[in-house]
Amino acid sequence: MREEKKERLEAKGWRVASAADFLELSTVEQAYIEIRLALATALRRQRTRKRFTQEDLARLVASSQSRIAKMEAGDATVSLDLLIRTLLALGTSRQSLGSIISRKVA
Amino acid sequence: MREEKKERLEAKGWRVASAADFLELSTVEQAYIEIRLALATALRRQRTRKRFTQEDLARLVASSQSRIAKMEAGDATVSLDLLIRTLLALGTSRQSLGSIISRKVA
DNA sequence: TGACAACATGTCAGAGGCGACATAGGCTCA
DNA sequence: TGAGCCTATGTCGCCTCTGACATGTTGTCA
């Protein structure tokens, strides 16, 4: 991958793993990161649509405001587990979740 | 939820969390677990279709045979992250992944 | 301008997932 | 029967993700 892209990812805490990936993200890693970003974006959209603050949502899922912010920012320390659990808690159906992951915008 | 169901889940290491869930899984938890099972099932199907042993797959994703077995068994110590990463490594597209999660059988 | 609310970012100790290893169970073929 | 391969299950030390907290930044309204 190009340096610029690499730096952007590393700024968010992403570590590019293998030697082969130094110049080019593997398609697996690429898909993985795209899925995370799609979920993060969807999360913010669902939350704001409901007019929840990050703190409201944090209370709903027994987390903290800062972690919600990190989820929405696509921070590398947030797991898919947490993203998906939180979306479900916001009322997202399995179908919608599938659509988000498939990229057809929910 | 019914006792029988609860026991089956706890045998796999699942802990039913809140008081409200003692008699009934929340729809969130239910969806979450169903998604995990759908991914686990899909993983086994994809692996066997390719005539990989668990050890082959473990090598491919830099994991271990035992962890692959746990993934396919729906073990509670396996994260969605790992399930999804592994499916991607097996060549599953984002679209297929979305379908698996939506439940329309890939 | 200042005060307040919402969001972003950094850090930490504790919880939980990780690969690795050992070992048990099951199936097939001779 | 037993040898060989595959899968299941349990355990462990390491490392990552977690909620919590502190603090910084931004936007809005008077």
Short mmCIF file of C-alpha atoms (C1' of nucleotides) in Angstrom, two decimals:
data_model
loop_
_atom_site.label_atom_id
_atom_site.label_comp_id
_atom_site.label_asym_id
_atom_site.label_seq_id
_atom_site.Cartn_x
_atom_site.Cartn_y
_atom_site.Cartn_z
CA MET A 1 0.00 0.00 0.00
CA ARG A 2 1.07 3.56 -0.42
CA GLU A 3 2.93 5.32 2.37
CA GLU A 4 0.23 7.91 2.85
CA LYS A 5 -2.38 5.23 3.42
CA LYS A 6 -0.12 3.30 5.75
CA GLU A 7 0.49 6.36 7.86
CA ARG A 8 -3.18 7.15 8.10
CA LEU A 9 -3.90 3.66 9.38
CA GLU A 10 -1.04 3.66 11.81
CA ALA A 11 -2.18 6.97 13.22
CA LYS A 12 -5.35 5.19 14.31
CA GLY A 13 -3.28 2.52 16.00
CA TRP A 14 -3.29 -0.05 13.20
CA ARG A 15 -0.20 -2.13 12.90
CA VAL A 16 0.50 -3.52 9.47
CA ALA A 17 1.32 -7.08 10.20
CA SER A 18 3.29 -9.16 7.74
CA ALA A 19 6.14 -8.44 5.38
CA ALA A 20 3.91 -8.97 2.38
CA ASP A 21 1.57 -6.30 3.66
CA PHE A 22 4.24 -3.68 3.91
CA LEU A 23 3.53 -2.45 0.42
CA GLU A 24 0.01 -3.77 -0.07
CA LEU A 25 -2.81 -4.64 2.30
CA SER A 26 -3.90 -8.20 1.77
CA THR A 27 -7.45 -8.41 0.55
CA VAL A 28 -8.35 -10.06 3.84
CA GLU A 29 -7.07 -7.20 5.94
CA GLN A 30 -8.63 -4.73 3.58
CA ALA A 31 -12.07 -6.36 3.85
CA TYR A 32 -11.70 -6.62 7.60
CA ILE A 33 -10.94 -2.93 8.00
CA GLU A 34 -13.67 -1.92 5.60
CA ILE A 35 -16.18 -3.91 7.60
CA ARG A 36 -15.08 -2.19 10.79
CA LEU A 37 -15.43 1.22 9.22
CA ALA A 38 -18.85 0.36 7.80
CA LEU A 39 -20.01 -0.72 11.25
CA ALA A 40 -18.53 2.36 12.90
CA THR A 41 -20.27 4.64 10.44
CA ALA A 42 -23.56 2.82 10.82
CA LEU A 43 -23.27 3.06 14.58
CA ARG A 44 -22.97 6.81 14.52
CA ARG A 45 -25.84 7.08 12.10
CA GLN A 46 -28.14 4.93 14.20
CA ARG A 47 -27.24 6.76 17.37
CA THR A 48 -27.75 10.26 16.01
CA ARG A 49 -30.96 9.21 14.31
CA LYS A 50 -32.29 8.30 17.75
CA ARG A 51 -30.96 11.59 19.12
CA PHE A 52 -28.86 9.77 21.68
CA THR A 53 -25.70 11.31 23.04
CA GLN A 54 -22.67 9.08 23.34
CA GLU A 55 -23.33 9.04 27.06
CA ASP A 56 -26.92 7.89 26.57
CA LEU A 57 -25.70 5.03 24.45
CA ALA A 58 -22.94 4.20 26.89
CA ARG A 59 -25.50 3.83 29.64
CA LEU A 60 -27.67 1.65 27.43
CA VAL A 61 -24.90 -0.85 26.74
CA ALA A 62 -23.09 -0.54 30.07
CA SER A 63 -20.00 1.05 28.58
CA SER A 64 -18.48 4.51 28.74
CA GLN A 65 -18.67 7.67 26.66
CA SER A 66 -15.04 7.42 25.68
CA ARG A 67 -15.45 3.92 24.37
CA ILE A 68 -18.45 4.90 22.28
CA ALA A 69 -16.39 7.71 20.80
CA LYS A 70 -13.64 5.24 19.96
CA MET A 71 -16.12 2.87 18.36
CA GLU A 72 -17.41 5.59 16.08
CA ALA A 73 -13.89 6.74 15.26
CA GLY A 74 -12.86 3.29 14.09
CA ASP A 75 -10.20 3.07 16.78
CA ALA A 76 -8.09 -0.07 16.58
CA THR A 77 -8.68 -1.00 20.20
CA VAL A 78 -12.38 -1.61 19.55
CA SER A 79 -13.39 -5.13 18.62
CA LEU A 80 -15.97 -6.23 16.09
CA ASP A 81 -17.70 -7.93 18.98
CA LEU A 82 -18.32 -4.65 20.72
CA LEU A 83 -19.37 -2.86 17.55
CA ILE A 84 -21.88 -5.54 16.68
CA ARG A 85 -23.23 -5.89 20.20
CA THR A 86 -23.76 -2.16 20.36
CA LEU A 87 -25.52 -2.00 17.02
CA LEU A 88 -27.81 -4.81 18.13
CA ALA A 89 -28.55 -2.92 21.34
CA LEU A 90 -29.56 0.07 19.22
CA GLY A 91 -32.18 -2.11 17.60
CA THR A 92 -30.35 -3.09 14.44
CA SER A 93 -31.73 -6.32 13.04
CA ARG A 94 -29.63 -9.19 11.78
CA GLN A 95 -30.81 -8.31 8.31
CA SER A 96 -29.65 -4.72 8.59
CA LEU A 97 -26.38 -5.87 10.09
CA GLY A 98 -25.89 -8.17 7.12
CA SER A 99 -26.56 -5.30 4.76
CA ILE A 100 -24.10 -3.05 6.53
CA ILE A 101 -21.41 -5.68 6.22
CA SER A 102 -22.29 -6.38 2.60
CA ARG A 103 -21.87 -2.68 1.98
CA LYS A 104 -25.28 -2.10 0.44
CA VAL A 105 -25.96 0.81 2.80
CA ALA A 106 -28.54 -0.78 5.14
CA MET B 1 -35.71 -19.06 28.46
CA ARG B 2 -36.41 -22.65 29.21
CA GLU B 3 -34.12 -24.58 31.51
CA GLU B 4 -33.11 -27.04 28.85
CA LYS B 5 -31.94 -24.27 26.57
CA LYS B 6 -30.13 -22.49 29.37
CA GLU B 7 -28.24 -25.62 30.29
CA ARG B 8 -27.22 -26.25 26.73
CA LEU B 9 -25.76 -22.77 26.48
CA GLU B 10 -24.01 -22.94 29.82
CA ALA B 11 -22.44 -26.23 28.88
CA LYS B 12 -20.66 -24.34 26.09
CA GLY B 13 -19.41 -21.80 28.58
CA TRP B 14 -22.07 -19.18 28.10
CA ARG B 15 -23.03 -17.23 31.13
CA VAL B 16 -26.51 -15.79 31.12
CA ALA B 17 -25.95 -12.28 32.29
CA SER B 18 -28.75 -10.27 33.81
CA ALA B 19 -31.66 -11.07 36.09
CA ALA B 20 -34.13 -10.38 33.30
CA ASP B 21 -32.39 -12.96 31.17
CA PHE B 22 -32.74 -15.69 33.70
CA LEU B 23 -36.05 -16.71 32.21
CA GLU B 24 -35.71 -15.22 28.76
CA LEU B 25 -32.76 -14.27 26.58
CA SER B 26 -32.98 -10.66 25.55
CA THR B 27 -33.47 -10.29 21.85
CA VAL B 28 -30.03 -8.72 21.68
CA GLU B 29 -28.27 -11.66 23.26
CA GLN B 30 -30.32 -14.02 21.19
CA ALA B 31 -29.37 -12.31 17.95
CA TYR B 32 -25.73 -12.15 19.04
CA ILE B 33 -25.57 -15.87 19.77
CA GLU B 34 -27.42 -16.76 16.61
CA ILE B 35 -24.93 -14.77 14.59
CA ARG B 36 -22.04 -16.58 16.22
CA LEU B 37 -23.60 -19.94 15.50
CA ALA B 38 -24.31 -18.98 11.90
CA LEU B 39 -20.69 -17.97 11.44
CA ALA B 40 -19.43 -21.12 13.14
CA THR B 41 -21.55 -23.31 10.92
CA ALA B 42 -20.51 -21.45 7.79
CA LEU B 43 -16.89 -21.79 8.80
CA ARG B 44 -17.09 -25.55 9.03
CA ARG B 45 -18.93 -25.73 5.74
CA GLN B 46 -16.36 -23.61 3.94
CA ARG B 47 -13.47 -25.53 5.41
CA THR B 48 -14.78 -28.98 4.58
CA ARG B 49 -15.82 -27.85 1.13
CA LYS B 50 -12.17 -27.04 0.48
CA ARG B 51 -11.14 -30.36 2.00
CA PHE B 52 -9.01 -28.64 4.59
CA THR B 53 -8.32 -30.27 7.92
CA GLN B 54 -8.57 -28.06 10.99
CA GLU B 55 -4.80 -28.11 11.05
CA ASP B 56 -4.56 -26.90 7.44
CA LEU B 57 -6.80 -23.99 8.28
CA ALA B 58 -4.92 -23.27 11.49
CA ARG B 59 -1.72 -22.96 9.48
CA LEU B 60 -3.42 -20.67 6.96
CA VAL B 61 -4.57 -18.20 9.59
CA ALA B 62 -1.64 -18.64 11.98
CA SER B 63 -3.73 -20.20 14.69
CA SER B 64 -3.97 -23.68 16.18
CA GLN B 65 -6.05 -26.77 15.54
CA SER B 66 -7.68 -26.50 18.93
CA ARG B 67 -8.82 -22.97 18.34
CA ILE B 68 -10.30 -23.89 14.99
CA ALA B 69 -12.21 -26.69 16.69
CA LYS B 70 -13.50 -24.23 19.25
CA MET B 71 -14.54 -21.79 16.54
CA GLU B 72 -16.60 -24.44 14.80
CA ALA B 73 -18.08 -25.60 18.09
CA GLY B 74 -19.35 -22.13 18.93
CA ASP B 75 -17.19 -22.01 22.04
CA ALA B 76 -17.72 -18.89 24.13
CA THR B 77 -14.02 -18.07 24.28
CA VAL B 78 -13.94 -17.39 20.54
CA SER B 79 -14.62 -13.83 19.43
CA LEU B 80 -16.59 -12.65 16.43
CA ASP B 81 -13.38 -10.99 15.34
CA LEU B 82 -11.62 -14.30 14.97
CA LEU B 83 -14.58 -16.00 13.29
CA ILE B 84 -14.90 -13.25 10.72
CA ARG B 85 -11.18 -12.98 10.07
CA THR B 86 -11.01 -16.71 9.52
CA LEU B 87 -13.95 -16.75 7.15
CA LEU B 88 -12.35 -13.94 5.17
CA ALA B 89 -9.11 -15.92 5.03
CA LEU B 90 -11.07 -18.81 3.57
CA GLY B 91 -12.10 -16.56 0.74
CA THR B 92 -15.53 -15.51 1.95
CA SER B 93 -16.56 -12.21 0.41
CA ARG B 94 -18.13 -9.35 2.30
CA GLN B 95 -21.34 -10.12 0.46
CA SER B 96 -21.35 -13.75 1.57
CA LEU B 97 -20.49 -12.69 5.07
CA GLY B 98 -23.44 -10.33 5.06
CA SER B 99 -25.69 -13.12 3.87
CA ILE B 100 -24.48 -15.47 6.58
CA ILE B 101 -25.24 -12.88 9.20
CA SER B 102 -28.61 -12.07 7.67
CA ARG B 103 -29.36 -15.77 7.83
CA LYS B 104 -30.25 -16.21 4.21
CA VAL B 105 -27.91 -19.19 3.94
CA ALA B 106 -25.01 -17.62 1.98
"C1'" DT C 1 -16.74 36.83 25.87
"C1'" DG C 2 -17.91 32.82 29.10
"C1'" DA C 3 -20.53 28.85 30.36
"C1'" DC C 4 -22.23 24.60 29.25
"C1'" DA C 5 -22.97 20.32 26.58
"C1'" DA C 6 -21.20 16.94 23.42
"C1'" DC C 7 -17.43 14.66 21.62
"C1'" DA C 8 -12.26 13.30 21.28
"C1'" DT C 9 -8.10 11.43 23.17
"C1'" DG C 10 -4.81 9.39 26.49
"C1'" DT C 11 -3.94 6.20 30.18
"C1'" DC C 12 -4.54 2.38 33.40
"C1'" DA C 13 -5.66 -2.02 35.94
"C1'" DG C 14 -8.37 -5.87 35.34
"C1'" DA C 15 -10.92 -9.22 32.48
"C1'" DG C 16 -11.01 -12.15 28.85
"C1'" DG C 17 -9.37 -14.05 24.25
"C1'" DC C 18 -5.19 -15.78 22.19
"C1'" DG C 19 -1.88 -19.61 20.40
"C1'" DA C 20 0.25 -23.52 22.15
"C1'" DC C 21 0.39 -27.85 24.15
"C1'" DA C 22 -1.33 -32.23 26.06
"C1'" DT C 23 -4.47 -35.63 25.75
"C1'" DA C 24 -8.88 -37.99 24.93
"C1'" DG C 25 -12.39 -39.65 21.68
"C1'" DG C 26 -13.85 -41.46 17.01
"C1'" DC C 27 -13.38 -43.32 12.43
"C1'" DT C 28 -11.26 -46.02 8.82
"C1'" DC C 29 -8.53 -49.50 6.95
"C1'" DA C 30 -5.67 -53.58 7.17
"C1'" DT D 1 -7.13 -55.66 17.10
"C1'" DG D 2 -4.22 -51.65 16.44
"C1'" DA D 3 -2.14 -47.95 13.91
"C1'" DG D 4 -2.94 -43.46 11.91
"C1'" DC D 5 -5.49 -39.44 11.07
"C1'" DC D 6 -8.83 -36.04 12.42
"C1'" DT D 7 -11.44 -33.62 15.84
"C1'" DA D 8 -12.77 -32.31 20.81
"C1'" DT D 9 -11.62 -30.58 25.27
"C1'" DG D 10 -8.95 -28.69 29.07
"C1'" DT D 11 -5.29 -25.70 30.74
"C1'" DC D 12 -1.84 -22.03 30.83
"C1'" DG D 13 0.92 -17.67 30.38
"C1'" DC D 14 0.85 -13.76 27.44
"C1'" DC D 15 -1.25 -9.90 25.37
"C1'" DT D 16 -5.24 -7.21 23.84
"C1'" DC D 17 -9.61 -5.13 24.69
"C1'" DT D 18 -12.46 -3.33 28.33
"C1'" DG D 19 -14.78 0.31 31.37
"C1'" DA D 20 -13.45 4.08 34.00
"C1'" DC D 21 -11.45 8.35 34.66
"C1'" DA D 22 -9.10 12.69 33.46
"C1'" DT D 23 -8.58 16.13 30.41
"C1'" DG D 24 -8.63 18.48 25.86
"C1'" DT D 25 -11.40 20.20 21.95
"C1'" DT D 26 -15.40 22.01 19.58
"C1'" DG D 27 -19.93 24.03 19.02
"C1'" DT D 28 -23.76 26.83 20.64
"C1'" DC D 29 -26.22 30.21 23.00
"C1'" DA D 30 -26.57 34.38 25.68
#
